[in-house]
Coordinates of C-alpha atoms and ligand atoms in Angstrom, one line a residue:
M1 CA 20.7 46.4 144.4
D2 CA 22.4 48.9 142.8
D3 CA 26.6 48.6 140.7
V4 CA 28.1 51.1 142.4
L5 CA 27.6 50.3 145.5
N6 CA 27.6 46.7 145.2
N7 CA 31.4 47.1 143.5
P8 CA 34.6 44.2 144.7
L9 CA 36.9 46.9 145.5
F10 CA 34.0 48.5 147.9
E11 CA 35.2 45.3 150.2
A12 CA 38.3 45.3 148.8
F13 CA 39.3 48.7 150.5
A14 CA 36.2 48.3 153.7
N15 CA 38.9 46.0 155.3
A16 CA 42.0 48.0 154.6
S17 CA 42.5 49.7 157.8
D18 CA 41.3 49.8 161.3
N19 CA 41.4 54.1 160.7
V20 CA 39.8 54.2 157.8
Y21 CA 35.9 54.3 156.4
I22 CA 34.9 54.1 152.9
Y23 CA 31.5 55.7 151.6
V24 CA 29.9 55.2 148.1
C25 CA 26.9 57.1 147.6
D26 CA 24.1 56.5 144.9
V27 CA 23.7 60.2 144.2
K28 CA 20.5 60.1 142.3
K29 CA 19.0 57.4 144.5
D30 CA 20.1 58.7 147.2
L31 CA 21.3 55.3 148.4
S32 CA 24.6 54.8 150.3
R33 CA 27.2 52.2 151.1
W34 CA 29.2 52.5 154.3
S35 CA 31.9 49.6 155.1
T36 CA 31.3 48.0 158.4
N37 CA 33.4 49.5 161.2
A38 CA 32.3 53.0 160.2
V39 CA 28.5 51.2 160.9
S40 CA 29.4 49.8 164.2
F41 CA 32.2 53.0 165.4
F42 CA 29.3 55.6 164.7
D43 CA 26.2 53.4 165.9
L44 CA 24.5 53.8 161.7
P45 CA 21.2 52.2 161.5
G46 CA 23.3 49.1 158.8
E47 CA 25.4 48.8 156.0
Y48 CA 22.9 50.7 153.2
I49 CA 21.6 54.0 154.3
N50 CA 18.5 55.7 152.6
N51 CA 19.1 59.6 152.5
A52 CA 22.4 59.4 154.6
G53 CA 23.5 63.2 154.6
E54 CA 21.2 63.9 157.0
L55 CA 21.4 61.5 159.7
W56 CA 25.3 61.9 158.5
G57 CA 25.3 65.8 159.3
Q58 CA 23.4 64.6 163.2
K59 CA 26.9 63.4 164.1
I60 CA 28.8 66.2 163.6
H61 CA 30.3 68.7 166.0
P62 CA 28.0 71.3 166.5
E63 CA 31.3 73.5 165.6
D64 CA 32.1 72.1 163.2
K65 CA 28.8 71.5 161.5
D66 CA 28.9 75.2 159.4
I67 CA 32.4 73.9 158.0
Y68 CA 31.4 70.5 156.3
F69 CA 27.4 71.5 155.5
N70 CA 29.8 74.7 153.5
D71 CA 32.1 72.2 152.1
I72 CA 29.9 69.1 150.9
G73 CA 26.8 71.8 150.0
A74 CA 29.5 73.1 147.4
V75 CA 29.8 69.2 146.3
F76 CA 26.4 68.1 145.8
S77 CA 25.2 71.5 144.0
G78 CA 27.2 70.8 141.6
N79 CA 30.0 73.9 142.0
K80 CA 33.2 71.7 143.0
A81 CA 34.7 68.0 141.9
H82 CA 35.7 67.3 145.4
H83 CA 35.1 67.4 149.2
S84 CA 37.9 67.8 151.9
C85 CA 37.2 68.9 155.4
Q86 CA 38.3 68.0 159.1
Y87 CA 35.3 68.3 161.8
R88 CA 34.6 65.7 164.7
A89 CA 32.0 63.5 164.7
L90 CA 29.9 61.1 167.2
N91 CA 31.5 58.1 168.1
R92 CA 28.8 54.9 169.8
F93 CA 30.8 55.3 172.6
G94 CA 29.2 59.4 173.1
K95 CA 32.4 60.5 171.9
Y96 CA 33.6 62.8 169.5
V97 CA 36.6 61.8 167.7
W98 CA 38.6 63.8 164.2
L99 CA 38.2 63.0 160.7
E100 CA 39.9 64.1 157.8
C101 CA 37.1 63.7 155.4
K102 CA 37.6 63.5 151.4
G103 CA 36.2 62.7 148.4
S104 CA 34.5 62.9 145.3
M105 CA 32.0 63.8 142.7
L106 CA 32.0 61.8 140.0
R107 CA 29.5 62.9 136.9
D108 CA 27.8 60.1 134.2
E109 CA 27.3 60.5 130.5
N110 CA 24.9 63.2 130.1
G111 CA 27.2 65.2 132.5
E112 CA 24.9 64.8 135.7
L113 CA 26.3 64.3 138.9
A114 CA 26.4 60.2 139.8
T115 CA 28.3 59.1 142.3
F116 CA 29.8 60.5 145.2
A117 CA 32.4 58.2 146.6
G118 CA 35.5 58.6 149.8
I119 CA 37.0 58.1 153.0
M120 CA 37.3 59.6 156.6
T121 CA 40.5 59.1 158.7
R122 CA 40.5 59.1 162.4
L123 CA 43.6 61.3 163.6
D124 CA 43.1 60.9 166.5
R125 CA 44.8 57.1 165.4
Q126 CA 48.2 56.7 164.4
N127 CA 50.7 54.4 163.6
K128 CA 51.7 51.5 165.0
Y129 CA 55.1 51.6 164.4
D130 CA 57.7 54.6 164.9
T131 CA 58.7 55.3 160.7
L132 CA 62.1 56.2 161.8
T133 CA 62.8 53.4 164.3
G134 CA 60.9 51.0 163.4
L135 CA 59.4 50.6 167.3
L136 CA 56.8 50.7 168.5
T137 CA 55.2 54.3 168.6
K138 CA 53.8 55.7 172.1
Y139 CA 50.2 55.1 170.8
E140 CA 50.5 51.9 170.9
F141 CA 52.0 52.0 174.7
Y142 CA 49.1 54.1 175.7
E143 CA 46.7 50.9 174.8
F144 CA 48.4 49.0 176.6
D145 CA 46.4 48.0 179.8
F146 CA 48.4 48.6 182.8
S147 CA 45.7 47.4 185.5
S148 CA 46.2 43.7 184.8
G149 CA 49.1 43.3 186.5
S150 CA 52.8 44.6 188.0
G151 CA 55.6 45.9 186.3
V152 CA 58.2 48.8 186.2
V153 CA 57.8 51.4 183.0
M154 CA 61.1 52.9 182.3
L155 CA 61.7 55.5 180.2
L156 CA 65.2 56.9 178.5
G157 CA 66.0 59.9 177.6
V158 CA 69.9 61.1 175.9
D159 CA 72.0 63.3 178.0
G160 CA 72.6 66.5 175.4
F161 CA 70.9 65.3 172.6
R162 CA 70.3 68.6 171.4
S163 CA 74.3 69.6 171.8
I164 CA 74.8 66.3 169.7
I165 CA 72.6 67.3 167.4
N166 CA 74.3 70.8 167.6
T167 CA 77.4 68.6 167.1
Y168 CA 76.5 66.9 164.2
G169 CA 73.4 67.8 163.3
Y170 CA 70.4 66.5 162.3
Y171 CA 71.0 63.8 160.1
Y172 CA 73.6 61.5 162.8
G173 CA 70.9 62.4 165.4
D174 CA 68.4 60.6 163.4
E175 CA 71.3 57.8 163.5
L176 CA 72.1 57.5 166.8
L177 CA 68.5 57.0 167.4
T178 CA 68.2 54.8 164.8
A179 CA 71.3 52.7 166.3
I180 CA 69.4 53.1 170.3
A181 CA 66.3 51.6 169.1
K182 CA 67.9 48.7 167.0
K183 CA 70.3 48.0 170.9
L184 CA 66.4 48.2 172.6
Q185 CA 64.8 46.0 170.7
S186 CA 67.4 43.9 170.9
L187 CA 67.2 43.1 174.5
C188 CA 63.8 43.5 175.2
S189 CA 62.6 39.8 174.7
G190 CA 59.9 38.0 175.9
S191 CA 57.5 40.4 177.4
L192 CA 59.6 43.0 177.8
K193 CA 58.4 46.2 174.7
A194 CA 60.1 49.0 173.8
Y195 CA 58.3 52.2 172.1
R196 CA 59.5 54.9 170.7
F197 CA 57.7 57.6 173.0
N198 CA 59.0 61.5 171.6
G199 CA 61.8 63.0 170.1
D200 CA 65.1 61.0 172.1
E201 CA 63.0 59.3 174.6
F202 CA 62.3 56.3 175.2
I203 CA 60.2 54.2 177.0
I204 CA 60.9 50.2 177.7
L205 CA 57.7 48.3 179.2
L206 CA 59.3 45.3 182.0
P207 CA 55.2 43.4 182.4
N208 CA 55.5 41.1 185.8
K209 CA 59.5 42.8 186.1
D210 CA 61.3 43.5 189.7
R211 CA 63.7 47.2 189.9
G212 CA 66.3 44.6 189.5
A213 CA 65.4 43.5 186.6
A214 CA 64.6 47.1 186.2
E215 CA 68.0 48.2 187.2
D216 CA 69.7 45.1 185.3
I217 CA 68.5 45.9 181.5
F218 CA 68.9 49.7 182.1
H219 CA 72.5 48.8 183.1
R220 CA 72.9 46.1 179.9
V221 CA 71.1 49.5 177.5
K222 CA 74.1 52.4 179.1
N223 CA 77.0 49.4 178.4
D224 CA 75.9 48.7 174.6
T225 CA 75.4 52.4 174.0
R226 CA 78.0 54.2 175.2
L227 CA 79.9 54.3 172.2
I228 CA 77.9 54.5 168.9
E229 CA 80.1 53.9 165.6
T230 CA 78.4 55.7 162.5
K231 CA 78.1 54.6 159.1
D232 CA 81.0 56.6 157.8
G233 CA 82.4 55.2 160.7
K234 CA 82.4 58.4 163.1
K235 CA 82.2 57.1 167.0
I236 CA 80.0 58.9 169.6
D237 CA 80.0 59.1 172.8
L238 CA 76.4 58.6 174.6
S239 CA 74.9 58.8 177.9
I240 CA 71.3 57.5 179.2
S241 CA 69.7 58.4 181.7
A242 CA 66.6 56.8 183.1
G243 CA 63.1 57.4 185.1
A244 CA 61.7 54.8 185.7
V245 CA 57.9 53.6 187.6
E246 CA 56.9 50.8 189.3
Y247 CA 53.3 50.4 189.0
S248 CA 50.4 47.9 190.5
E249 CA 47.4 46.4 189.9
G250 CA 44.7 49.1 190.6
R251 CA 47.2 52.0 189.8
S252 CA 47.1 52.4 186.2
D253 CA 46.4 56.1 185.4
K254 CA 48.1 56.1 182.7
D255 CA 49.0 60.0 182.3
E256 CA 49.6 59.2 186.3
I257 CA 52.7 57.2 185.0
V258 CA 53.8 58.9 182.7
S259 CA 53.6 61.7 184.6
R260 CA 55.6 60.7 187.1
L261 CA 58.9 59.0 184.4
E262 CA 58.9 62.4 183.1
L263 CA 59.1 64.2 186.7
A264 CA 61.9 60.7 187.5
L265 CA 63.9 61.4 184.2
S266 CA 64.7 65.4 184.7
Y267 CA 65.4 64.9 188.1
V268 CA 67.7 62.2 186.8
K269 CA 68.7 64.0 184.1
R270 CA 69.7 67.5 186.3
V271 CA 71.1 65.9 190.2
N272 CA 72.3 62.5 188.8
R273 CA 73.6 62.4 185.0
G274 CA 74.1 58.5 182.9
S275 CA 71.5 57.0 185.7
L276 CA 68.3 55.5 186.7
G277 CA 66.1 56.8 189.3
F278 CA 62.9 55.7 190.2
Y279 CA 59.9 57.9 190.6
S280 CA 59.2 58.5 194.7
R281 CA 57.3 61.5 196.7
D282 CA 60.6 63.2 198.0
I283 CA 61.4 63.6 193.7
E284 CA 58.5 64.9 193.2
V285 CA 58.2 67.8 196.2
K286 CA 61.5 68.6 194.9
Q287 CA 61.1 68.8 191.1
L288 CA 57.5 71.0 192.3
R289 CA 59.5 73.3 194.1
E290 CA 62.1 73.7 191.4
R291 CA 59.5 74.3 188.6
A292 CA 57.6 77.2 191.2
L293 CA 61.2 78.3 192.1
K294 CA 62.0 78.5 188.1
E295 CA 58.4 80.9 187.7
D296 CA 58.9 82.4 190.2
L297 CA 62.7 83.8 189.4
R298 CA 61.2 84.3 186.1
E299 CA 58.8 86.4 186.9
S300 CA 60.9 89.0 189.2
I301 CA 64.0 89.4 186.2
A302 CA 60.4 90.1 183.9
D303 CA 59.2 92.8 187.0
D304 CA 62.9 95.0 186.9
F305 CA 64.7 91.9 189.5
R306 CA 62.3 92.7 192.1
G307 CA 63.1 90.3 194.9
F308 CA 66.5 90.5 194.3
E309 CA 69.3 92.1 197.0
L310 CA 72.8 91.9 197.5
Y311 CA 73.8 91.0 200.4
F312 CA 78.1 91.9 201.9
Q313 CA 80.3 90.3 204.2
P314 CA 83.6 92.3 205.6
L315 CA 87.0 91.4 204.1
V316 CA 89.0 91.5 206.8
D317 CA 92.8 92.7 207.2
A318 CA 95.0 90.0 208.0
K319 CA 97.5 92.1 210.1
G320 CA 95.1 94.2 212.0
A321 CA 91.5 94.6 212.4
K322 CA 90.1 97.0 210.0
I323 CA 87.2 96.2 206.9
L324 CA 89.1 96.3 204.1
G325 CA 85.7 96.0 201.3
C326 CA 83.4 93.6 201.5
E327 CA 81.8 90.5 198.9
A328 CA 78.7 91.0 197.6
L329 CA 76.4 88.6 197.7
L330 CA 73.3 87.9 195.5
R331 CA 69.7 87.4 198.1
W332 CA 66.2 87.0 196.4
K333 CA 63.4 86.4 197.6
G334 CA 60.6 85.6 195.1
E335 CA 56.8 86.0 195.3
H336 CA 55.6 82.9 196.5
I337 CA 58.9 81.5 198.1
R338 CA 60.7 83.7 199.9
D339 CA 63.4 81.0 201.4
A340 CA 65.9 79.9 198.6
G341 CA 69.9 80.0 199.6
P342 CA 71.6 81.2 196.5
M343 CA 73.2 77.6 196.3
E344 CA 69.5 76.7 195.2
F345 CA 68.7 79.7 192.8
I346 CA 72.1 80.1 191.0
P347 CA 72.0 76.7 190.0
I348 CA 68.6 77.5 188.1
L349 CA 69.6 80.8 186.6
E350 CA 73.1 79.2 185.2
E351 CA 71.5 76.3 184.1
S352 CA 68.4 79.4 182.3
G353 CA 70.8 81.3 181.4
D354 CA 69.2 83.9 183.6
I355 CA 72.3 83.7 185.3
N356 CA 74.2 86.8 182.9
S357 CA 71.1 89.0 183.0
V358 CA 71.1 88.6 186.3
G359 CA 75.3 88.8 187.2
R360 CA 75.2 91.8 184.8
W361 CA 72.3 93.9 187.1
V362 CA 74.7 92.1 189.9
M363 CA 77.5 93.9 188.6
R364 CA 76.1 97.5 188.3
Q365 CA 75.1 97.5 191.9
A366 CA 77.8 96.8 193.1
I367 CA 79.5 99.0 191.4
R368 CA 77.2 101.2 192.3
Q369 CA 77.6 101.3 196.0
Q370 CA 80.6 101.3 195.7
K371 CA 80.8 104.5 194.6
E372 CA 78.4 105.3 197.1
W373 CA 80.6 103.8 200.8
E374 CA 83.5 105.6 199.5
E375 CA 82.1 108.8 199.5
K376 CA 80.3 107.8 202.5
F377 CA 83.0 106.4 203.6
G378 CA 86.4 106.5 202.1
Q379 CA 88.2 104.2 200.5
L380 CA 86.9 100.6 200.6
R381 CA 86.9 97.5 197.6
I382 CA 83.8 95.4 196.8
N383 CA 84.8 92.2 195.0
F384 CA 81.7 90.2 193.2
N385 CA 80.3 87.0 191.5
V386 CA 80.8 86.4 188.4
S387 CA 80.1 82.6 186.3
Y388 CA 82.0 82.1 183.9
R389 CA 79.7 82.1 180.4
Q390 CA 79.3 85.5 182.5
F391 CA 82.3 86.2 180.9
L392 CA 82.4 84.5 177.8
E393 CA 79.7 86.9 177.0
A394 CA 80.1 89.3 173.8
D395 CA 79.4 92.3 175.8
Y396 CA 80.5 91.8 179.3
V397 CA 84.0 94.3 179.3
K398 CA 82.1 96.3 177.2
E399 CA 79.4 96.5 179.5
L400 CA 81.9 96.8 182.8
Q401 CA 83.3 99.4 181.3
A402 CA 80.1 101.8 180.6
A403 CA 79.2 100.5 184.6
V404 CA 82.2 101.9 185.4
N405 CA 82.3 105.3 183.8
E406 CA 78.6 106.0 184.2
F407 CA 78.9 105.8 187.9
G408 CA 82.4 106.5 188.2
V409 CA 83.5 104.1 189.7
S410 CA 88.1 103.3 189.6
P411 CA 87.9 99.8 188.8
D412 CA 91.1 98.8 190.9
N413 CA 88.2 98.9 193.8
L414 CA 86.5 96.2 192.0
V415 CA 87.3 92.7 192.2
L416 CA 85.5 90.2 189.8
E417 CA 85.7 86.8 191.6
L418 CA 85.7 83.8 188.8
T419 CA 83.0 81.2 190.8
E420 CA 82.1 77.4 189.7
S421 CA 85.8 77.2 188.5
C422 CA 85.3 73.9 187.7
N423 CA 83.5 74.8 184.9
V424 CA 85.9 75.6 182.6
E425 CA 85.9 74.6 179.6
S426 CA 88.9 76.6 177.9
P427 CA 91.0 78.6 180.3
E428 CA 92.8 80.2 176.8
N429 CA 90.0 81.8 176.2
L430 CA 89.6 82.9 179.5
A431 CA 92.9 84.3 179.6
K432 CA 92.4 86.6 177.0
I433 CA 89.4 88.2 178.6
F434 CA 91.0 88.8 182.3
E435 CA 94.1 90.4 180.9
E436 CA 92.1 92.9 179.2
I437 CA 89.5 93.3 182.6
R438 CA 93.5 93.6 183.9
S439 CA 94.6 95.9 181.4
M440 CA 91.4 97.9 182.8
G441 CA 92.6 98.1 185.8
F442 CA 89.9 95.6 187.6
H443 CA 90.9 92.5 189.9
I444 CA 90.5 88.6 189.2
A445 CA 90.0 86.6 192.2
L446 CA 90.1 82.9 191.5
D447 CA 87.2 81.5 193.8
D448 CA 86.2 78.2 195.9
F449 CA 90.5 77.6 195.3
G450 CA 91.7 74.1 195.8
T451 CA 93.9 71.3 195.4
G452 CA 92.5 69.5 192.9
Y453 CA 94.0 69.4 189.4
A454 CA 92.1 71.7 187.9
S455 CA 92.4 74.9 190.6
M456 CA 96.3 73.8 189.7
E457 CA 95.9 73.9 185.8
L458 CA 93.5 77.4 185.7
L459 CA 96.3 78.9 188.5
K460 CA 99.3 77.9 185.5
K461 CA 96.9 79.9 183.0
L462 CA 94.9 82.3 183.7
P463 CA 95.6 85.5 184.7
A464 CA 94.7 86.5 188.6
D465 CA 95.6 88.9 191.6
E466 CA 93.7 86.9 194.3
I467 CA 93.2 83.5 195.5
K468 CA 90.3 82.6 197.9
I469 CA 91.2 79.2 199.3
E470 CA 87.9 77.5 199.7
H471 CA 86.0 76.8 203.0
S472 CA 86.2 73.3 203.4
F473 CA 90.4 73.1 205.0
V474 CA 89.1 76.4 207.1
R475 CA 86.2 75.1 208.0
E476 CA 88.1 71.6 209.5
L477 CA 90.7 73.6 211.3
A478 CA 88.2 74.3 213.7
N479 CA 86.9 70.7 214.5
G480 CA 90.1 69.1 214.6
K481 CA 89.5 66.1 211.9
H482 CA 92.7 66.7 209.5
H483 CA 93.6 69.5 211.3
K484 CA 97.5 68.8 210.6
A485 CA 96.9 68.0 207.0
D486 CA 94.3 70.9 206.2
L487 CA 96.6 73.2 207.9
A488 CA 99.6 72.1 205.5
I489 CA 97.5 72.3 202.8
I490 CA 96.7 75.9 203.8
D491 CA 100.1 77.2 204.1
S492 CA 100.9 75.7 201.1
L493 CA 98.7 77.1 198.9
L494 CA 100.0 80.7 200.3
F495 CA 103.3 79.8 199.6
L496 CA 102.6 78.5 196.0
C497 CA 100.8 82.1 195.5
R498 CA 103.1 84.4 197.5
K499 CA 105.7 82.8 194.7
L500 CA 103.0 84.2 192.1
D501 CA 102.1 87.6 193.5
N502 CA 98.6 86.6 194.0
K503 CA 96.9 88.1 196.8
V504 CA 95.2 84.8 199.1
V505 CA 91.5 86.2 200.9
V506 CA 91.1 82.8 203.0
E507 CA 87.0 82.5 203.2
G508 CA 85.2 80.2 206.1
V509 CA 87.3 81.9 209.6
E510 CA 83.9 80.5 211.8
N511 CA 86.2 81.5 215.8
K512 CA 88.5 83.2 216.9
A513 CA 90.4 79.7 217.7
V514 CA 91.1 79.5 213.2
D515 CA 91.3 83.3 213.5
D516 CA 94.8 82.6 215.3
I517 CA 95.7 79.9 213.5
I518 CA 94.9 81.4 209.9
R519 CA 96.6 85.0 211.0
S520 CA 99.8 83.2 212.0
M521 CA 100.2 81.8 208.2
G522 CA 99.9 85.3 207.3
P523 CA 97.1 85.7 204.4
D524 CA 96.3 89.3 203.3
F525 CA 92.6 89.7 203.9
L526 CA 90.1 87.3 206.5
Q527 CA 86.9 86.6 205.1
G528 CA 84.6 84.0 207.5
Y529 CA 81.3 84.2 210.6
Y530 CA 84.0 85.5 213.1
Y531 CA 83.9 88.5 212.0
S532 CA 80.5 89.1 210.0
R533 CA 77.8 87.1 208.3
P534 CA 76.4 88.6 205.5
V535 CA 74.6 91.7 205.8
C536 CA 72.1 94.3 204.2
K537 CA 73.3 97.5 203.1
T538 CA 72.2 99.1 206.3
D539 CA 73.5 96.6 208.5
F540 CA 76.8 96.9 206.9
E541 CA 76.7 100.5 207.0
E542 CA 76.2 100.4 210.6
M543 CA 79.6 97.7 210.8
L544 CA 81.5 101.0 208.3
K545 CA 81.1 103.5 210.7
N546 CA 81.8 101.4 214.1
G547 CA 83.7 98.8 213.1
I548 CA 83.7 95.4 213.9
S549 CA 82.4 94.7 217.4
Ligands
C2E601 P1 81.8 81.8 197.6 O1 80.8 83.3 196.9 O2 81.7 80.9 197.7 O3 80.5 82.9 199.0 C1 80.8 82.9 199.7 C2 80.1 81.7 200.9 O4 80.4 81.1 201.6 C3 78.5 82.8 200.7 O5 77.5 81.6 200.6 C4 79.2 83.4 202.5 O6 77.8 83.5 203.3 C5 79.5 81.8 202.8 N1 80.7 82.4 204.5 C6 81.0 83.2 204.6 N2 81.6 82.9 206.0 C7 82.1 81.6 206.3 C8 82.2 81.0 207.5 O7 82.5 81.7 207.9 N3 81.1 79.3 207.2 C9 80.3 79.6 206.7 N4 80.0 78.4 207.0 N5 79.9 79.7 205.6 C10 80.6 81.1 205.1 P2 76.6 82.2 199.9 O8 76.0 84.0 200.3 O9 75.3 81.8 200.2 O10 76.5 82.3 198.8 C11 77.0 81.1 198.0 C12 77.5 80.8 196.5 O11 76.6 81.3 195.8 C13 78.7 81.7 196.8 O12 79.7 81.0 197.0 C14 78.6 82.1 195.1 O13 78.9 80.6 194.8 C15 77.7 81.9 194.8 N6 77.0 82.8 194.6 C16 76.7 84.9 195.4 N7 76.1 85.4 195.0 C17 76.6 85.5 193.6 C18 76.2 86.4 192.3 O14 76.6 87.4 192.5 N8 76.4 86.0 191.2 C19 77.4 84.8 191.2 N9 77.6 83.9 189.6 N10 77.2 83.3 192.4 C20 76.9 84.3 193.3
CA602 CA1 82.7 84.4 195.8

């Protein structure tokens, strides 16, 4: 036997790692030696192989043969000293695996090619432990045998991790992940295992445990990670959400478990942040619809807002029966989803940020409509909805001005309703924008005005022209429940607004009884199904011609 092949170093390296194979070749004899893990995994005839080049070549994926032979050919013809390429090779299970193959050609004292040696690393096998957190990696999670038993798997994610990184920087992001991993590790004793899954997502595996045990662990994780103190003394508030799946014998498809975990987590993050939610068929149906909705909305927007339309609901004079204006309300029919209402699709647009472009489309349509109707039917004001983030857009005010100039509309006939006022983070900043918009002649309304602290705070800080009283007080008037309290609330809101010189719109007037009560309290405008539901353009034109029947 040749010394080159039977070097003790070969023995040492051959057992260094499961995922690395080594080989050495006596070029003159064309005899090579392969580590035993390679012999077994690639089903080679033995440790020592004559003319291995040909045999190995047959194992390489047809698409990768050229890359391999070109590179190895250059080395064996003496044109280059090092072999380095990636290719797929057939293993003994009949599957191709990706390998990174590196080798070096050594010459003897006469300068002739003598020894070729190198290593092949499996690219599909990754580390067992995560380098940042020290937890087991997702590859280890995928190795777990779900077929022999039952239990719970939990996927945990940090809420708003991206914005934490934006605020504090990547360095703190890593520190937080490490701190969370440490807590998880300390809570996972016995058969429980913690893994780093993706980015800010972790998995806790609870074999032979039930929902109750998962809930218990989740609450302990939540409590222990509520506030993380960094090495330099910063205190960062943290919230964690989790999705969970119960697995049982016979139902062990890992990809299915993982996709259900992701589904449950993304659902929880959206509807009930900071809690634990178990996968259910119901959640899956909702998520699938939301995904389809998102896709459909994106296509509509890209196709010049195809499927979007404005409906109009009259605003009636509270001292007579005249239609003084209307609120423009968005409707949408997608190519696949035809029945989504604004309460369903607007939050999706808000979340994706598309509300900015759709809102601009609404603004331009409403302004164009005002011009058309004013020419046909005389003076009429149009209210349209604007979400908080639209007001914050850099060019919003400019575009508003450009649209009234383009269509030749007086801003005095336009009312911008601030929707979702509970999201206002900085009233001071918004107040400046409102000032500017009002100084240009537009009016501002605060929508869904209630009795909460946030509403009062906004009333105090935001310069507005109108208040729209939240439907819920008004609608309750009709069924008599809390009748006295609702009346008192509406009455005091009206009193407050009069003191502040704000006009008041009462929404949600659904029947004559409510209409009578409200009118006696003296608001300025009425809006509700009693007068009309929101209707399409042509139906609203009928109403403008004939009045409300
Ligand atoms: P909102 O601004 O509070 O609009 C009034 C909602 O109350 C409308 O629902 C209207 O149909 C409904 N409504 C009117 N009268 C009555 C009544 O007597 N009884 C009852 N039960 N409901 C009544 P819609 O059209 O489904 O709109 C829902 C929400 O969607 C709006 O609430 C608004 O927040 C949002 N939205 C609609 N269009 C737009 C838009 O263009 N931009 C933005 N950002 N949001 C919009
Ligand atoms: Ca509104």
